[in-house]
CSV table of C-alpha atoms in Angstrom, one decimal:
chain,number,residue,atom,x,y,z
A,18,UNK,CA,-6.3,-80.0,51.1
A,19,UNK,CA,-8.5,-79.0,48.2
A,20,UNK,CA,-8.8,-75.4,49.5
A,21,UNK,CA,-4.9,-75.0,49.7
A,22,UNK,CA,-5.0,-76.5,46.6
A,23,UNK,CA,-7.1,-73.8,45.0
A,24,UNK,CA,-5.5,-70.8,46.9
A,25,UNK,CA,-2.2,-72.4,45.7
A,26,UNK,CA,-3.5,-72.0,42.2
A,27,UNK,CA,-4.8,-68.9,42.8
A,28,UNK,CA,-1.6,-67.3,43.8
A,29,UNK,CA,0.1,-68.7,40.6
A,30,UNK,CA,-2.3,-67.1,38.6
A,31,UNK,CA,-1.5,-63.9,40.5
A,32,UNK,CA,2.2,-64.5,39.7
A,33,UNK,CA,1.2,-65.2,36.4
A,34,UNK,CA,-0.2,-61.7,35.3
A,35,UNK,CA,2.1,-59.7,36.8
A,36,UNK,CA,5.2,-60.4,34.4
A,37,UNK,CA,2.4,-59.2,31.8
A,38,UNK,CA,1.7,-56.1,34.4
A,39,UNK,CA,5.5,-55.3,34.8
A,40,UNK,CA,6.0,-55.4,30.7
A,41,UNK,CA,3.2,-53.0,30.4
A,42,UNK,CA,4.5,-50.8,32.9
A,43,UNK,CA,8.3,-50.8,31.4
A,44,UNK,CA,7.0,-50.3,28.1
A,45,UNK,CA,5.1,-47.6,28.9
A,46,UNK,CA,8.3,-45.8,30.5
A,47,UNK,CA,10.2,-46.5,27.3
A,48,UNK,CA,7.8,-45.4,25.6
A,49,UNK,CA,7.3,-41.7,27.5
A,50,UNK,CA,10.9,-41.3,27.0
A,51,UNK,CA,11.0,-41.9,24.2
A,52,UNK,CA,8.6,-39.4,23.6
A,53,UNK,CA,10.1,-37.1,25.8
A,54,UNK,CA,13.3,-37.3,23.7
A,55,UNK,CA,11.5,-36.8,20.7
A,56,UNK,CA,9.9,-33.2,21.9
A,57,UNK,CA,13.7,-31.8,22.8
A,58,UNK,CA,14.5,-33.4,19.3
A,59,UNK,CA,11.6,-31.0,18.0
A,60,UNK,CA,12.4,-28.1,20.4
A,61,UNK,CA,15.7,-27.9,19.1
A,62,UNK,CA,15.0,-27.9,15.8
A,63,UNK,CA,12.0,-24.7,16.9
A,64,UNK,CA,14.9,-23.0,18.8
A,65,UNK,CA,16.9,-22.7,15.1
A,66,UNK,CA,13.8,-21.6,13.3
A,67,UNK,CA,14.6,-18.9,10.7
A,68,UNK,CA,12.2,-17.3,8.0
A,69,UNK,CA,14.2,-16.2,5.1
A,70,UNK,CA,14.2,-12.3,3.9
A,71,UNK,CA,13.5,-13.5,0.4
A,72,UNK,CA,11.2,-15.9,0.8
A,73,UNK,CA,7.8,-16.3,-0.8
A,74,UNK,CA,5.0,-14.7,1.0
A,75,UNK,CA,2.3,-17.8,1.4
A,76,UNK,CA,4.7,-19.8,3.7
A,77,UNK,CA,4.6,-24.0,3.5
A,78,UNK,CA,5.9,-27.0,5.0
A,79,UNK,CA,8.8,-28.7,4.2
A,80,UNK,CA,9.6,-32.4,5.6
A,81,UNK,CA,13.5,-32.9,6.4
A,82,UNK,CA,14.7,-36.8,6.7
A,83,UNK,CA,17.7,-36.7,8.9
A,84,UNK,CA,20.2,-39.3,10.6
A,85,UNK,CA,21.4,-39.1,14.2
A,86,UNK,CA,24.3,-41.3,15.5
A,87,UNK,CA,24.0,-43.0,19.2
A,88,UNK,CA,25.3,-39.7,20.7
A,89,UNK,CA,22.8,-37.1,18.9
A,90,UNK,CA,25.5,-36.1,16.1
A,91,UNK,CA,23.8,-35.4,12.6
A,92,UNK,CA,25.3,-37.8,9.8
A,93,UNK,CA,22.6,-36.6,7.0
A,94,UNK,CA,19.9,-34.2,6.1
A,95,UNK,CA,17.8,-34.3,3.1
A,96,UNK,CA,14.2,-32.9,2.1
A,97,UNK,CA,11.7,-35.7,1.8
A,98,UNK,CA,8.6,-33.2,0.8
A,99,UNK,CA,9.1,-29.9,-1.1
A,100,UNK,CA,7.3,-26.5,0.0
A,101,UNK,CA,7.6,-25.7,-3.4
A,102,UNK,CA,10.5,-22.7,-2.8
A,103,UNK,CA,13.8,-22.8,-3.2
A,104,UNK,CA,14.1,-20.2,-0.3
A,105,UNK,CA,12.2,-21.8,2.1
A,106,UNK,CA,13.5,-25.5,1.6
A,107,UNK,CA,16.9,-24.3,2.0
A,108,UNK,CA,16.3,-22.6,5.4
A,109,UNK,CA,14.8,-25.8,6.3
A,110,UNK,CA,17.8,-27.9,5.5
A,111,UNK,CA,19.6,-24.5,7.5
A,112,UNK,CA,17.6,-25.5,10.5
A,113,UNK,CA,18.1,-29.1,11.2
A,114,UNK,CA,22.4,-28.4,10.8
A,115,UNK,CA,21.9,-25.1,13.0
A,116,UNK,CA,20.4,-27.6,16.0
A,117,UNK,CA,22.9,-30.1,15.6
A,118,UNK,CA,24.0,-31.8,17.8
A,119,UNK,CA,20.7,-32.9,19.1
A,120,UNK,CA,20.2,-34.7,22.8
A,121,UNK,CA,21.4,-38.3,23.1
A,122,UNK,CA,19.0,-40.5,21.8
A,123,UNK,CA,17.5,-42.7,25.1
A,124,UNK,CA,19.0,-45.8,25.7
A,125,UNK,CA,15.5,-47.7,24.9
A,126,UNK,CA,16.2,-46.8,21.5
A,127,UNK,CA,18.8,-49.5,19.9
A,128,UNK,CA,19.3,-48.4,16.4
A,129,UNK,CA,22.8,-47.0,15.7
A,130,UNK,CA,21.5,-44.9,12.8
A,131,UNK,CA,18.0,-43.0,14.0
A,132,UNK,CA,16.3,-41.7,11.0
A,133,UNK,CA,14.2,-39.1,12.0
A,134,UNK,CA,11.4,-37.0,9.6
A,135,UNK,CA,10.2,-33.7,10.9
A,136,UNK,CA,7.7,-31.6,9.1
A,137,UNK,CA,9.3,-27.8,8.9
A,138,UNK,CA,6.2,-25.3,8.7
A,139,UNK,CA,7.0,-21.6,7.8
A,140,UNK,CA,3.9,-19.2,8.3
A,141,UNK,CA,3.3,-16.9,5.6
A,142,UNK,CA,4.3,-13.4,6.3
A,143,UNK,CA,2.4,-10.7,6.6
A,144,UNK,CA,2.5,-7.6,4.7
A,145,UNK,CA,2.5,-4.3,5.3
A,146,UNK,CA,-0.1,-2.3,3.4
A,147,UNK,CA,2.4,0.3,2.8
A,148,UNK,CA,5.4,-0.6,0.3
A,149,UNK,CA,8.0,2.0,1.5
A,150,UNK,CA,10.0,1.7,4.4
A,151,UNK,CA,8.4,4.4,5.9
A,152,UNK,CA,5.0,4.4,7.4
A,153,UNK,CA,2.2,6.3,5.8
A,154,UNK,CA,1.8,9.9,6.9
A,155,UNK,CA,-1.0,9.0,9.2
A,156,UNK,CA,0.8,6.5,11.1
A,157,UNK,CA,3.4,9.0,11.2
A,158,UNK,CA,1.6,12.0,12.8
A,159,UNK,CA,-0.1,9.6,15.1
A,160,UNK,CA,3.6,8.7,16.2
A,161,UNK,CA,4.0,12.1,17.1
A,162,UNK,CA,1.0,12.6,18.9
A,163,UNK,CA,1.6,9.6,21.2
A,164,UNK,CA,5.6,11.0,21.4
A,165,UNK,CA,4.1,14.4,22.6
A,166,UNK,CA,2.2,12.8,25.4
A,167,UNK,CA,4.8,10.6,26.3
A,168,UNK,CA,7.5,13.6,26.5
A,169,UNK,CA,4.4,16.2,28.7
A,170,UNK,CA,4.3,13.0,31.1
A,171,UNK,CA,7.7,12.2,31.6
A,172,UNK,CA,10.1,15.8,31.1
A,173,UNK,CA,13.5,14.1,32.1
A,174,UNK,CA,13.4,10.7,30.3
């Protein structure tokens, strides 16, 4: 009797953990797609990245605070943190309207209005090191030289 006793106990420690196991377990998965919903959200927003022509040079980052409704629609878009151009937070407030509509928040995620903050980072460009629009005359007669070879190899293209 005392060793039924004991495996009976045993057993209900068993059941026990495994509520605990199953949470883990679920809120891992909510918590990948979540995750997973938040890199297409960030995807998106890459996919509709623009650099503007009259930008400053030296690049920055700009953080954009947007809403999202249940279905992915965008309700708001401001800039939470500066870059400190004109230019380039504009482009960044261009970007996060060019991806909307985003994908469908997951269902895991019960909040009707999703406020989302995503850091926007422009590169800085790089220069030329000539200012014309034309290369320097170097560059140019090496252009020809590989155009010559290019031309004695191939007659008919």
């Amino acid at each position: 009797m005392q060793m039924k006793f004991s495996l009976l106990a045993a057993l209900l420690g068993l059941l026990a953990t495994l509520p605990a196991y199953a949470q883990t377990v679920a809120s891992d998965t909510q918590e990948s797609s979540i995750n997973a919903w938040k890199r297409q959200v960030s995807n998106r927003l890459v996919s509709k990245s623009i650099y503007p022509r009259n930008s400053p040079t030296e690049g920055g980052t700009a953080k954009v605070l947007f809403v999202l409704d249940r279905t992915g629609n965008l309700i708001s878009s401001a800039l939470a943190e500066s870059t400190g151009s004109g230019e380039l937070d504009a482009a960044a407030l261009a970007m996060v309207e060019a991806a909307a509509p985003f994908p469908e928040p997951p269902a895991e995620i019960d909040e009707d209005g999703l406020r989302l903050t995503a850091p926007i980072v422009f590169r800085a460009k790089t220069t030329l090191p000539w200012t014309g629009s034309l290369p320097p005359a170097e560059s140019a007669a090496e252009q020809a030289k590989v155009d010559a070879k290019m031309r004695s190899i191939c007659r008919r293209c």
